[in-house]
Amino acid sequence: MLKRVEAVYSGMVQGVGFRFTAQRLAEGLDIKGWVKNLPNGAVQLVAEGSEDNLHKLLGQLKTHFKDDIKNAGINWQEPTGKFSDFRVAF
């Protein structure tokens, strides 16, 4: 089943390779969407793919950045199907 997840990560998540790691992991899981830094120091991720692969992505990010993520706001939604790839947004 396809799903959409919107996540906002806070903590020490900028300047640690979070966006490019998220992009690499998402591409390996056939997930589409984007990730970007927010002005308040957080990172926002919007991703669509199979629910299983989205859970894998979130788990891998949590594991990889366990010392950097202080809070993760996760919001599950229905997919829009508007993404063709996964990219770092600016």
mmCIF file of C-alpha atoms in Angstrom:
data_model
loop_
_atom_site.group_PDB
_atom_site.id
_atom_site.type_symbol
_atom_site.label_atom_id
_atom_site.label_comp_id
_atom_site.label_asym_id
_atom_site.label_seq_id
_atom_site.Cartn_x
_atom_site.Cartn_y
_atom_site.Cartn_z
ATOM 1 C CA MET A 1 0.000 0.000 0.000
ATOM 2 C CA LEU A 2 1.355 3.425 -0.950
ATOM 3 C CA LYS A 3 1.540 6.073 1.751
ATOM 4 C CA ARG A 4 2.926 9.536 2.357
ATOM 5 C CA VAL A 5 4.868 10.623 5.412
ATOM 6 C CA GLU A 6 5.776 14.138 6.451
ATOM 7 C CA ALA A 7 8.420 14.368 9.162
ATOM 8 C CA VAL A 8 10.139 17.254 10.902
ATOM 9 C CA TYR A 9 13.360 16.388 12.717
ATOM 10 C CA SER A 10 14.871 18.693 15.307
ATOM 11 C CA GLY A 11 18.098 18.572 17.258
ATOM 12 C CA MET A 12 21.556 18.736 15.711
ATOM 13 C CA VAL A 13 20.258 17.718 12.275
ATOM 14 C CA GLN A 14 21.807 20.400 10.056
ATOM 15 C CA GLY A 15 25.452 20.189 9.048
ATOM 16 C CA VAL A 16 25.691 16.432 9.701
ATOM 17 C CA GLY A 17 24.808 15.110 6.221
ATOM 18 C CA PHE A 18 21.182 14.417 7.112
ATOM 19 C CA ARG A 19 19.676 15.555 3.784
ATOM 20 C CA PHE A 20 22.102 13.700 1.556
ATOM 21 C CA THR A 21 21.894 10.552 3.676
ATOM 22 C CA ALA A 22 18.095 10.728 3.506
ATOM 23 C CA GLN A 23 18.304 11.091 -0.275
ATOM 24 C CA ARG A 24 20.641 8.102 -0.652
ATOM 25 C CA LEU A 25 18.504 5.912 1.618
ATOM 26 C CA ALA A 26 15.245 6.964 -0.066
ATOM 27 C CA GLU A 27 16.589 6.259 -3.542
ATOM 28 C CA GLY A 28 17.661 2.779 -2.417
ATOM 29 C CA LEU A 29 14.126 2.104 -1.197
ATOM 30 C CA ASP A 30 12.328 3.486 -4.282
ATOM 31 C CA ILE A 31 10.869 6.378 -2.281
ATOM 32 C CA LYS A 32 9.948 9.670 -3.928
ATOM 33 C CA GLY A 33 9.788 13.144 -2.366
ATOM 34 C CA TRP A 34 12.171 15.687 -0.888
ATOM 35 C CA VAL A 35 14.098 16.769 2.193
ATOM 36 C CA LYS A 36 15.159 20.292 3.150
ATOM 37 C CA ASN A 37 16.640 22.382 5.933
ATOM 38 C CA LEU A 38 14.259 24.734 7.713
ATOM 39 C CA PRO A 39 15.233 28.206 8.959
ATOM 40 C CA ASN A 40 14.677 27.154 12.586
ATOM 41 C CA GLY A 41 17.429 24.498 12.410
ATOM 42 C CA ALA A 42 15.113 21.546 11.810
ATOM 43 C CA VAL A 43 14.923 19.318 8.732
ATOM 44 C CA GLN A 44 11.649 18.531 6.929
ATOM 45 C CA LEU A 45 11.119 15.343 4.934
ATOM 46 C CA VAL A 46 8.175 14.571 2.658
ATOM 47 C CA ALA A 47 8.219 11.065 1.206
ATOM 48 C CA GLU A 48 5.933 8.726 -0.695
ATOM 49 C CA GLY A 49 6.323 5.023 -1.314
ATOM 50 C CA SER A 50 5.266 1.694 0.064
ATOM 51 C CA GLU A 51 4.352 1.877 3.735
ATOM 52 C CA ASP A 52 6.919 -0.817 4.493
ATOM 53 C CA ASN A 53 9.734 1.094 2.777
ATOM 54 C CA LEU A 54 8.741 4.355 4.453
ATOM 55 C CA HIS A 55 8.991 2.637 7.841
ATOM 56 C CA LYS A 56 12.430 1.335 6.801
ATOM 57 C CA LEU A 57 13.545 4.845 5.804
ATOM 58 C CA LEU A 58 12.368 6.377 9.085
ATOM 59 C CA GLY A 59 14.045 3.590 11.044
ATOM 60 C CA GLN A 60 17.323 3.943 9.175
ATOM 61 C CA LEU A 61 17.372 7.704 9.702
ATOM 62 C CA LYS A 62 16.630 7.242 13.408
ATOM 63 C CA THR A 63 19.458 4.717 13.735
ATOM 64 C CA HIS A 64 21.977 6.648 11.641
ATOM 65 C CA PHE A 65 21.340 9.973 13.412
ATOM 66 C CA LYS A 66 20.505 8.615 16.885
ATOM 67 C CA ASP A 67 22.882 11.089 18.546
ATOM 68 C CA ASP A 68 21.632 14.052 16.490
ATOM 69 C CA ILE A 69 17.826 13.730 16.452
ATOM 70 C CA LYS A 70 16.188 15.101 19.586
ATOM 71 C CA ASN A 71 12.596 15.036 18.317
ATOM 72 C CA ALA A 72 10.787 13.700 15.248
ATOM 73 C CA GLY A 73 7.263 14.779 14.382
ATOM 74 C CA ILE A 74 5.804 12.141 12.058
ATOM 75 C CA ASN A 75 2.534 12.637 10.181
ATOM 76 C CA TRP A 76 1.103 9.871 7.939
ATOM 77 C CA GLN A 77 -1.108 10.862 5.001
ATOM 78 C CA GLU A 78 -2.528 9.577 1.751
ATOM 79 C CA PRO A 79 -0.062 9.837 -1.188
ATOM 80 C CA THR A 80 -0.411 12.475 -3.883
ATOM 81 C CA GLY A 81 1.678 10.722 -6.546
ATOM 82 C CA LYS A 82 3.216 14.020 -7.650
ATOM 83 C CA PHE A 83 6.889 13.113 -7.113
ATOM 84 C CA SER A 84 9.083 11.517 -9.774
ATOM 85 C CA ASP A 85 12.247 11.176 -7.675
ATOM 86 C CA PHE A 86 13.728 12.013 -4.290
ATOM 87 C CA ARG A 87 15.731 15.198 -4.030
ATOM 88 C CA VAL A 88 17.295 17.662 -1.675
ATOM 89 C CA ALA A 89 15.206 20.833 -1.811
ATOM 90 C CA PHE A 90 16.555 24.303 -1.114
#
